[in-house]
Short mmCIF file of C-alpha atoms in Angstrom, two decimals:
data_model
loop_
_atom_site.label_atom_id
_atom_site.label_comp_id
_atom_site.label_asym_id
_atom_site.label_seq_id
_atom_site.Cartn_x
_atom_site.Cartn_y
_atom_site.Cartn_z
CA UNK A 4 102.62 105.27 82.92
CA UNK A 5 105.20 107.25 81.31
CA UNK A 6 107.35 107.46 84.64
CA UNK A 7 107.41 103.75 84.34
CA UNK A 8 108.11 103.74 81.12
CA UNK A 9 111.29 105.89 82.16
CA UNK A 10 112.23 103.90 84.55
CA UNK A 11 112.19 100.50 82.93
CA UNK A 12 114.31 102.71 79.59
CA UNK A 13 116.78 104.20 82.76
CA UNK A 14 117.29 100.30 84.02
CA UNK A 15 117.96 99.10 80.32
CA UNK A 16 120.28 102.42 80.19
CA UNK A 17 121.98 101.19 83.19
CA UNK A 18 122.40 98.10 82.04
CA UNK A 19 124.27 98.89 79.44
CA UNK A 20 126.63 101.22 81.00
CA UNK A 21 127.69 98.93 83.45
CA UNK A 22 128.30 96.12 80.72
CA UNK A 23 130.52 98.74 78.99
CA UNK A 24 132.51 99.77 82.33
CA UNK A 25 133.00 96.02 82.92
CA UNK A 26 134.55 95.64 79.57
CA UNK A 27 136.78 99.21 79.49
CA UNK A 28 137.54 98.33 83.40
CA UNK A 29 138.06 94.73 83.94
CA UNK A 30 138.33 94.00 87.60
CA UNK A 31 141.48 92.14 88.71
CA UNK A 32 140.84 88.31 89.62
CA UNK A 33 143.32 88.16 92.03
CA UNK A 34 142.20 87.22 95.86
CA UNK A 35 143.17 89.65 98.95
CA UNK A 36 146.28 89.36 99.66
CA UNK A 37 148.23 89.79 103.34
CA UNK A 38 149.35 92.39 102.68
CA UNK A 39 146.43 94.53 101.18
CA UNK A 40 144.69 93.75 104.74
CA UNK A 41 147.90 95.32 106.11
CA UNK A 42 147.32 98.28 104.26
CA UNK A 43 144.04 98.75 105.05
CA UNK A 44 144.51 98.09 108.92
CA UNK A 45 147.79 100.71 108.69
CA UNK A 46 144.66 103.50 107.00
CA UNK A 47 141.82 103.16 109.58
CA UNK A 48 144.46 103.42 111.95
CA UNK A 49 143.91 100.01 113.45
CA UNK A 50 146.59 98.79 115.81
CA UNK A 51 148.16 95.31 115.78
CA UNK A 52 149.96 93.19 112.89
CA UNK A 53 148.39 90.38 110.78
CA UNK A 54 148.99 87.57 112.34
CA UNK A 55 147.06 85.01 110.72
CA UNK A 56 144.36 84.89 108.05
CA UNK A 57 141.54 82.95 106.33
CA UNK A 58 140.79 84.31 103.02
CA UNK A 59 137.22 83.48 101.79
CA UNK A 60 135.98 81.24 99.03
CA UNK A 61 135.49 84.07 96.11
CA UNK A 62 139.26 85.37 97.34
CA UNK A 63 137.25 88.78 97.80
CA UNK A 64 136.67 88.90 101.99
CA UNK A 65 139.01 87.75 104.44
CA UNK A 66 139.27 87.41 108.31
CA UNK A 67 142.41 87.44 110.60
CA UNK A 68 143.70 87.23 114.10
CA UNK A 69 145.69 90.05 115.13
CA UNK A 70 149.14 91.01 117.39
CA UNK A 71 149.09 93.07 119.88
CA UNK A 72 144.95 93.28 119.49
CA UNK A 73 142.08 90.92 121.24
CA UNK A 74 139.83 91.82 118.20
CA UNK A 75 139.07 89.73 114.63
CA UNK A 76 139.68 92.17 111.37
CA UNK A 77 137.22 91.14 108.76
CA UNK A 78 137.73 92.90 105.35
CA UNK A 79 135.70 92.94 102.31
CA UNK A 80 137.27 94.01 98.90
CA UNK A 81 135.28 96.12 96.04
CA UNK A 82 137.64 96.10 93.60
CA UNK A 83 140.75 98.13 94.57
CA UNK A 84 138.51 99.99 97.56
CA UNK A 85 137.31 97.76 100.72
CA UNK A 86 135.52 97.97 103.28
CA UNK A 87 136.83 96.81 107.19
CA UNK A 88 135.19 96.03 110.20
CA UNK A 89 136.97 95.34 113.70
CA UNK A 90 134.91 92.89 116.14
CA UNK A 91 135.35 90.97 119.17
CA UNK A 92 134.69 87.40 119.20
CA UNK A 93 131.14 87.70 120.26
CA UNK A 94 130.26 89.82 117.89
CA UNK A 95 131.11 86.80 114.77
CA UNK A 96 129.00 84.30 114.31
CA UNK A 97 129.99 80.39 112.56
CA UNK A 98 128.22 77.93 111.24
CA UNK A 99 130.10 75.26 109.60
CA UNK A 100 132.22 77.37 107.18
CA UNK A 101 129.79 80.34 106.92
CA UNK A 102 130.31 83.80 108.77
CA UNK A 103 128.53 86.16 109.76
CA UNK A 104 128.86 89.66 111.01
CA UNK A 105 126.35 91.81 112.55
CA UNK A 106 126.17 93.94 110.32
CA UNK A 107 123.09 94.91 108.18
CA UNK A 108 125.21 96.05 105.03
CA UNK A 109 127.59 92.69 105.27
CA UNK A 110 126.34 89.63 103.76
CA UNK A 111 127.62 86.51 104.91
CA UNK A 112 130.36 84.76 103.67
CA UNK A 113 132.19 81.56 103.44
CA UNK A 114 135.57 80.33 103.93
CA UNK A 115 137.12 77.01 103.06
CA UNK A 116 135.87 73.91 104.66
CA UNK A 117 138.96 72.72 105.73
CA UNK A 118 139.76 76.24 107.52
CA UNK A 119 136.40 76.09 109.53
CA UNK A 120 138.03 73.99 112.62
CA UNK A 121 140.65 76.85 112.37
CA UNK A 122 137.85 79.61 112.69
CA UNK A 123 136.49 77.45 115.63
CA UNK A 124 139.47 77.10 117.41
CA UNK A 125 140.16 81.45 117.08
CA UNK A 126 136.74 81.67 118.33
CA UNK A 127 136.97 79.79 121.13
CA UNK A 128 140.40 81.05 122.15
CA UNK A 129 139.27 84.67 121.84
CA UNK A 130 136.85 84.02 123.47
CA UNK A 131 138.52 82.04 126.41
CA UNK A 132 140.73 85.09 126.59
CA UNK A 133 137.78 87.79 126.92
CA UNK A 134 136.57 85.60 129.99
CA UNK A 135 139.84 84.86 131.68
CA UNK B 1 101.01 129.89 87.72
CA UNK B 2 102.33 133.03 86.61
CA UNK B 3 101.99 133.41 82.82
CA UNK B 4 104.92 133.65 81.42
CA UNK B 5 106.47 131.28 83.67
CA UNK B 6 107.86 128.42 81.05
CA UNK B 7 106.61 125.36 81.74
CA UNK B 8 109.63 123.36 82.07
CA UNK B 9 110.41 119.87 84.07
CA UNK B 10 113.79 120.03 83.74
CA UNK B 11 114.05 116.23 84.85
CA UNK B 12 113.06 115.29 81.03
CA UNK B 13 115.85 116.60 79.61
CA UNK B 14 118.43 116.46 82.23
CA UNK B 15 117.84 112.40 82.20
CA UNK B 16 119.65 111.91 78.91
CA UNK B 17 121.96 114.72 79.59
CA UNK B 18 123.18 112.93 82.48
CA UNK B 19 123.73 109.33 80.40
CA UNK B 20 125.45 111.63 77.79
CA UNK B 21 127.98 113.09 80.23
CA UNK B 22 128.66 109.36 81.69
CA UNK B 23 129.52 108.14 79.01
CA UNK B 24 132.18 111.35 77.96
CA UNK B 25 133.80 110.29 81.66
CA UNK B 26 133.95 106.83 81.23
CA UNK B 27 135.75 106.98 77.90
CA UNK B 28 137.57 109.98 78.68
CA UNK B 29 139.43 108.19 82.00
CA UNK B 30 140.37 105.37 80.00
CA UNK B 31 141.55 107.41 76.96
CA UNK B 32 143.65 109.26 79.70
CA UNK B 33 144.60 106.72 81.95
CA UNK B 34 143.86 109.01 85.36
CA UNK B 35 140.98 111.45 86.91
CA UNK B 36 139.12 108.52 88.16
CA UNK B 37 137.89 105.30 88.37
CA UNK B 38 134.90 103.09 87.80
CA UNK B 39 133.27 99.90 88.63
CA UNK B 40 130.65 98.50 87.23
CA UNK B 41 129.07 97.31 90.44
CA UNK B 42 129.42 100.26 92.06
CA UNK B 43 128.31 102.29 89.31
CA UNK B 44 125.15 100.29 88.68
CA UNK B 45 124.01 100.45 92.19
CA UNK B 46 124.54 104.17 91.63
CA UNK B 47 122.64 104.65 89.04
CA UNK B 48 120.09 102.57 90.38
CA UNK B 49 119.53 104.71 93.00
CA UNK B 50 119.29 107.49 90.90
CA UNK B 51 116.38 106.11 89.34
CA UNK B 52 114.66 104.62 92.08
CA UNK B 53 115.04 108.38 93.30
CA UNK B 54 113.55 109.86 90.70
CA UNK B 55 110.23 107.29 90.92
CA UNK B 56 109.85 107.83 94.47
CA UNK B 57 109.98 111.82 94.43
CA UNK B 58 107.59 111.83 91.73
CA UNK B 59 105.23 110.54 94.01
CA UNK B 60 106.23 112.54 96.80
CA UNK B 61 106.75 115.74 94.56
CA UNK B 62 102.15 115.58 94.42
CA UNK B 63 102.31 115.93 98.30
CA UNK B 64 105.09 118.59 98.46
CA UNK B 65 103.11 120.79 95.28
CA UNK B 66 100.18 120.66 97.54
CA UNK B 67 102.05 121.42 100.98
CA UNK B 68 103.56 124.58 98.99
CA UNK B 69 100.61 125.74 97.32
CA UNK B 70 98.86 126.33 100.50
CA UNK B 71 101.82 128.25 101.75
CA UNK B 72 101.97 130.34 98.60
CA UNK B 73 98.28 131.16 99.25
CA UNK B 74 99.18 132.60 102.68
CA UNK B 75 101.72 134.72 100.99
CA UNK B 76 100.80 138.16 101.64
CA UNK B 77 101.53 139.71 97.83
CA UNK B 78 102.34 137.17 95.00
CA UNK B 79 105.93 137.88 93.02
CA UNK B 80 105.43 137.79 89.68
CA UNK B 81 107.65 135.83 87.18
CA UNK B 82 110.47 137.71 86.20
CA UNK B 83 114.52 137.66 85.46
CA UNK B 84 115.40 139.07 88.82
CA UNK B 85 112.30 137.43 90.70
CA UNK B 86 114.17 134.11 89.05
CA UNK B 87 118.07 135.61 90.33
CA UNK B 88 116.03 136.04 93.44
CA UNK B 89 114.74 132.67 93.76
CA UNK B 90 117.71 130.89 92.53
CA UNK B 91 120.13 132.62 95.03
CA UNK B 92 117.48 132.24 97.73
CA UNK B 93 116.99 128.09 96.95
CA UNK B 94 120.47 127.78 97.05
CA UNK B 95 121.07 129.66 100.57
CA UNK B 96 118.10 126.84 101.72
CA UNK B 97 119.69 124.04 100.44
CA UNK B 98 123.42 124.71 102.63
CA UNK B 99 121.11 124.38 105.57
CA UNK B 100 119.27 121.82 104.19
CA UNK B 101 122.49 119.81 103.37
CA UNK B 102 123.83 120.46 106.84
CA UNK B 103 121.01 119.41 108.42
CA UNK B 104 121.73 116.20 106.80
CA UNK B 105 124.91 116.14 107.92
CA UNK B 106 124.62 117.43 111.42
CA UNK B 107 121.03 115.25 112.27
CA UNK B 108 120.58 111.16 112.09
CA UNK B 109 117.45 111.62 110.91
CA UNK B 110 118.38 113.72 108.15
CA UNK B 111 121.77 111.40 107.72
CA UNK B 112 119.42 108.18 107.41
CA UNK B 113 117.88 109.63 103.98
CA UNK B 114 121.31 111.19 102.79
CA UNK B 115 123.75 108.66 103.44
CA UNK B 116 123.05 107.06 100.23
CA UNK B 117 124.84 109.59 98.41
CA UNK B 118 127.97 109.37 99.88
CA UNK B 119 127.74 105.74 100.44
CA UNK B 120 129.95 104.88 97.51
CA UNK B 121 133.81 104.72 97.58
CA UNK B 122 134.22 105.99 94.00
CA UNK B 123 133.89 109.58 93.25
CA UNK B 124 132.66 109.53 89.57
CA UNK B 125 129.54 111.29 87.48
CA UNK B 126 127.39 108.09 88.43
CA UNK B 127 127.99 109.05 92.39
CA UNK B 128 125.78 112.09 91.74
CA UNK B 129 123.14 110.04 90.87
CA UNK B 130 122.92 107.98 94.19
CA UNK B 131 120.35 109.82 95.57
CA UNK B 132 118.25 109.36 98.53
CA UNK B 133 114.54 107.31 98.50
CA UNK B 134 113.03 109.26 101.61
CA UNK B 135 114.13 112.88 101.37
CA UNK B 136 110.66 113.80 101.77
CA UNK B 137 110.79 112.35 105.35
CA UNK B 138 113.42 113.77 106.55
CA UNK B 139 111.51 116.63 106.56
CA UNK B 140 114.61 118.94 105.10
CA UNK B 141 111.59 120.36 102.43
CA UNK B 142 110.26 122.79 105.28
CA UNK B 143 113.52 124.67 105.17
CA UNK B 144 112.47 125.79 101.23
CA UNK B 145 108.82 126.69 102.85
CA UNK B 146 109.12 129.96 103.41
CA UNK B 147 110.13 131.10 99.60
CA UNK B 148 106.67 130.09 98.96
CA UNK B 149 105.57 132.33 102.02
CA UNK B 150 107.24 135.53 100.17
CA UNK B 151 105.44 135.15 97.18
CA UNK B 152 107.40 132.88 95.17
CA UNK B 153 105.43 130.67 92.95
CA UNK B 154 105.73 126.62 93.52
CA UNK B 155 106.53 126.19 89.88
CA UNK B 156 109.32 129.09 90.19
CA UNK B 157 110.80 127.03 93.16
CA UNK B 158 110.45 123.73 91.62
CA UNK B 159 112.41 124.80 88.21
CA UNK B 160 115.15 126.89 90.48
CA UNK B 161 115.46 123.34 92.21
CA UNK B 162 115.58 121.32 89.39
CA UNK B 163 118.23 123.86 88.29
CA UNK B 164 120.37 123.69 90.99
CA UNK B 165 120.17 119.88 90.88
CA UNK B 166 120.81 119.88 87.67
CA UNK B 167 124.22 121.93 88.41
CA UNK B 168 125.45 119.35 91.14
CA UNK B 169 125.60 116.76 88.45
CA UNK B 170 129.20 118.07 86.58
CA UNK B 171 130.93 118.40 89.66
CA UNK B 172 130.99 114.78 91.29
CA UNK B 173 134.05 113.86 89.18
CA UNK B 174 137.86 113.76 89.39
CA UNK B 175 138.07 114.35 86.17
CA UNK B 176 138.30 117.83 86.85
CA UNK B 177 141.10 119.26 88.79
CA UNK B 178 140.86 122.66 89.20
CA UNK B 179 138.49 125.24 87.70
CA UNK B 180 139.71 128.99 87.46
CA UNK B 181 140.41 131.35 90.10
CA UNK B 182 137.56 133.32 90.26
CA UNK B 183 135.45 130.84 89.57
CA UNK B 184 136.62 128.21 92.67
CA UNK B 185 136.35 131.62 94.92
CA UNK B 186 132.75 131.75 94.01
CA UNK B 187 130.94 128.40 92.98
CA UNK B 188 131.02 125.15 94.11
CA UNK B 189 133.57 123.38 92.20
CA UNK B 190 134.54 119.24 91.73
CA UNK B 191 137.55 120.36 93.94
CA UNK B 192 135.29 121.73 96.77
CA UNK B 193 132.96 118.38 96.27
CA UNK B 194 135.63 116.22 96.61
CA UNK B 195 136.27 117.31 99.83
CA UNK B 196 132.35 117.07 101.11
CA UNK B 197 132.81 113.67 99.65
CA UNK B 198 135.35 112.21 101.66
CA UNK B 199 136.02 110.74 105.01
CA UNK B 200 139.24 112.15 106.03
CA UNK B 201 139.04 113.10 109.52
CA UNK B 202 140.22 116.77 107.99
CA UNK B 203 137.09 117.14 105.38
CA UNK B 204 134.40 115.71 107.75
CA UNK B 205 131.33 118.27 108.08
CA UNK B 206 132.55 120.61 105.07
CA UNK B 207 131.64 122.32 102.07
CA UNK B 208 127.72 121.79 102.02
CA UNK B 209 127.27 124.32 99.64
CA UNK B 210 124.52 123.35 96.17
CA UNK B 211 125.67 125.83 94.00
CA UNK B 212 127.41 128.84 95.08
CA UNK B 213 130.42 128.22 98.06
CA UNK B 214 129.90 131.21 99.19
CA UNK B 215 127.72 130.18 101.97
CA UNK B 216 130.41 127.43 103.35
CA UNK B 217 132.98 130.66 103.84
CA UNK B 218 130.77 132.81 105.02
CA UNK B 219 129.00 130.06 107.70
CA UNK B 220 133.03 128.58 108.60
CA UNK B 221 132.37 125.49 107.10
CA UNK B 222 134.75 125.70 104.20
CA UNK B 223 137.88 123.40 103.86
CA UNK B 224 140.18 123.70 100.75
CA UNK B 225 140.85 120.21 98.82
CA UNK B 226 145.12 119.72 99.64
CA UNK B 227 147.40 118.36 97.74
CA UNK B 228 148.58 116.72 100.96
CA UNK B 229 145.87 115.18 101.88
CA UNK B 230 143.87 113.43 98.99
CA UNK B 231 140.32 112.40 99.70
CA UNK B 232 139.25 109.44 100.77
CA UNK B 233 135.57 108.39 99.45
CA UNK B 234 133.01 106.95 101.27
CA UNK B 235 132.05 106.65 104.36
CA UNK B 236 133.53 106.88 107.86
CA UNK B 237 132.31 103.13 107.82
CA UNK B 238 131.82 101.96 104.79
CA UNK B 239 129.12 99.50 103.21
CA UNK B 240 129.95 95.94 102.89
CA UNK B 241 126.89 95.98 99.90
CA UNK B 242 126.22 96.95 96.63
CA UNK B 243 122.52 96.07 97.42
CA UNK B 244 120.18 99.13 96.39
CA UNK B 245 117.83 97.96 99.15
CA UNK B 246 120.33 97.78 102.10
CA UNK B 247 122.14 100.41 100.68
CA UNK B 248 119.03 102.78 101.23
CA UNK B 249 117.36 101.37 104.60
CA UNK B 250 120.89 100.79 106.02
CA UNK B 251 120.54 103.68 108.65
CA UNK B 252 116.85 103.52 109.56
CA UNK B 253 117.94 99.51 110.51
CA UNK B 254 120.85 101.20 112.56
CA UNK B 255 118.10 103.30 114.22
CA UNK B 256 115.52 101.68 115.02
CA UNK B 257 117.96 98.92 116.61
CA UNK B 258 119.28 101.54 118.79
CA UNK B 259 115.95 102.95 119.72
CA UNK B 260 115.34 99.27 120.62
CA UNK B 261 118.31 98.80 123.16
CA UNK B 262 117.04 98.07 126.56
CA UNK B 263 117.30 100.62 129.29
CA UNK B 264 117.57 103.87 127.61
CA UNK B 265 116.21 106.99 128.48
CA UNK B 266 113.46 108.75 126.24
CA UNK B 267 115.78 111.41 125.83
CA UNK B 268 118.66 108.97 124.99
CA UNK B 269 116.39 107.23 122.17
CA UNK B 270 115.45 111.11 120.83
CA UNK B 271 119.04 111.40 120.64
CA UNK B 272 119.58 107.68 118.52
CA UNK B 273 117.32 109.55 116.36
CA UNK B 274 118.08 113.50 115.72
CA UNK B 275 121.87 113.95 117.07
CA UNK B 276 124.41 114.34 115.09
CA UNK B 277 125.56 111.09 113.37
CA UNK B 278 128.06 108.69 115.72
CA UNK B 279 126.22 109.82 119.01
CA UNK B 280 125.79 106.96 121.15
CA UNK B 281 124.84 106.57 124.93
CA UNK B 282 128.08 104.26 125.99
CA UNK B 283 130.43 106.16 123.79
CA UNK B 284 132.17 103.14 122.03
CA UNK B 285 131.29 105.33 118.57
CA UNK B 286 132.43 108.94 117.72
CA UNK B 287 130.56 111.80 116.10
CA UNK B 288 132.87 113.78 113.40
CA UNK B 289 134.05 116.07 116.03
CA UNK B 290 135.30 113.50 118.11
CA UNK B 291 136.86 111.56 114.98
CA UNK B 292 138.58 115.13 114.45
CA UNK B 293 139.86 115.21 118.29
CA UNK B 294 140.95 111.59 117.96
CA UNK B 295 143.07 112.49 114.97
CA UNK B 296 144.88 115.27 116.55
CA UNK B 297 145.95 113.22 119.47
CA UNK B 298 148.12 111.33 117.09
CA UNK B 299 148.85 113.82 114.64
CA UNK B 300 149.07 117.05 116.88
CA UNK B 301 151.16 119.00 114.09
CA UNK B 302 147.77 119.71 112.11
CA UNK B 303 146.08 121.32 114.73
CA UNK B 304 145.03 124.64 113.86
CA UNK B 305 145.45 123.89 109.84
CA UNK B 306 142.63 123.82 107.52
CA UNK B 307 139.35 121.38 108.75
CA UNK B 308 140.89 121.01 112.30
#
């Protein structure tokens, strides 16, 4: 009983700590940008250039088409740190304007309606390529 | 239980000590504007971890009481409770917890309950706190077995554990650049955590040492944090979650879909399970070594410097 009772006072405690890290360290608003995917590419050593990009609804994930590289870069920000994953085609799934990864520790997310024919049309190049 | 052994559970107390200590880092790297960063997300998951921890190895700790009790009655003499039967136990503990730790490292299965705690890309008091959910499982508590098979009382082990916990708290912090001399030469230091924290190719597989480094120089797994070469949190990887839940069963889901692949060998499904972390049948992932060979091939002037 009194282990519970910790552990509900230790949520409460948590709570609270992140409510005052949220207000000493607001987060920027700002969506990912070109050329923070760059960046991140350049540090996991990733070869190829942007070459185009569809950013996702919440501004915070993003997915591009590379130079020079037959593989999709997804990237997810946290903040200023992210997170980057490098996939063929057959590895991303699309329905409508939701992706998917497969990836246990990546939800889905979703990119603008209007860029879903976009995302279908990548796909299906990609994926033209792989088989030619 | 000896007698005069106090009858402390340092977990009480070290709760609140913990908060307290947040909350000095918090304020103190916005007062200062640098030695770290925080986010609230990643922070809370932390902690939440942390706590989930601490419920879970409660129940866990009734099992692993019982499991040492019945190796302290096979103990041929019984130590009594003393200072230097605590020096003893507390050096001792330690010296079991670098191989503990690099079994963690250095085995999936042991990886699959650890991983949590380096699963977060901020290096901060909270990070400490992200502690695994099925240490017991791993099976890492056998290492500390034989302490109870020379004599040494569960309770004495349990409070030299707690202890030693208790001591890896202050050092998960940036806060902190360097500590003195003598005292980085000795003890494990933020500076020497930073470096088991991150996921540059040149700090991968270093500095498992608890509480005294000692045992990471004298077992040539010490690397020195550089100047040149600032760590990089998280992992080699990282998590696309914040989720506690995903965050904790991530690599038992990685294993058990390997195990699960069509046309393996037994052998090749033991090793999905107890190599080191990044084996893999077809080769399209690399262990840490191979993420170290990989670097040098494109930057061969390192070779032979620290971690390579």
């Amino acid at each position: 009983m009194s282990l519970l009772i910790l552990f509900f006072a230790s949520i409460v405690a948590i709570f609270l700590l992140a409510l005052l890290i949220k207000w000493l360290y607001p987060k920027s608003k700002t969506a990912l940008s070109g050329a923070d995917f760059q960046k991140q590419l350049q540090i996991h050593g990733v070869t190829g250039t942007i070459d185009q990009m569809l950013v996702s609804t919440t501004g915070k994930e993003a997915i591009a088409i590379l130079k020079n590289n037959p593989h999709f870069a997804v990237i997810r920000a946290f903040g200023d740190r992210y997170s980057l994953r490098v996939l063929n085609s057959e590895q991303i799934e699309q329905e409508g304007a939701k992706i998917s990864l497969p990836d246990y520790t990546w939800p889905p997310f979703f990119i603008l309606t209007h860029d879903a024919e976009t995302m279908t049309n990548w796909l299906l190049a990609k994926r033209d390529e792989n088989d030619a | 239980m000896p007698e005069n052994l106090p009858d402390i559970d340092v977990s009480t107390w070290a709760g609140p000590l913990y908060i307290v200590l947040i909350l000095i880092e918090i304020i103190a790297i916005k007062i200062r504007g640098r030695g770290g960063q925080y986010e609230a997300k990643d922070a809370a998951a932390s902690m939440f971890m942390g706590a989930g921890s601490a419920m879970v190895n409660a129940g866990y700790g009734v099992v692993t009481v019982v499991i040492f009790m019945f190796a302290y009655d096979l103990a041929p003499f019984k130590l009594p409770f003393n200072v230097w039967t605590f020096i003893a136990a507390f050096i001792l503990w330690d010296f079991a917890y670098y191989w503990v730790h690099r079994y963690y490292h250095r085995s999936r299965w042991g990886w699959a309950a650890h991983v949590i705690h380096h699963s977060s890309q901020h290096y901060n008091l909270t990070t400490a706190l992200r502690q695994s959910w099925t240490g017991f499982w791993s099976g890492a508590f056998v290492l500390y077995l034989p302490m109870a098979l020379l004599g040494f009382h569960p309770s004495l082990i349990a409070l030299v554990g707690g202890l030693n916990l208790i001591y890896q708290f202050w050092f998960h912090t940036e806060f902190i650049d360097k500590c003195p001399k003598w005292f980085e030469a000795i003890m494990n230091t933020p500076s020497h955590h930073r470096v088991h924290h991150a996921k540059n190719p040149r700090y991968l597989d270093a500095n498992y040492a608890g509480v005294f480094i000692i045992w990471d120089k004298m077992f040539g797994t010490f690397v020195p944090e550089l100047k040149s070469d600032p760590p990089d949190y998280g992992l080699v990887s990282d998590l696309g979650t914040y989720n506690p839940l995903r965050i904790f069963s991530h690599e038992y889901v990685g294993i058990f879909k390997d195990i699960m692949q069509p046309k393996l060998s037994l052998m090749q499904r033991l090793k999905y399970i107890f190599a080191p972390p990044g084996w893999c049948h077809d080769k399209s992932r690399l262990n840490s070594h191979q993420i170290k060979r990989e670097y040098l091939k494109s930057h061969p002037e390192h070779k032979g410097t620290e971690g390579f």
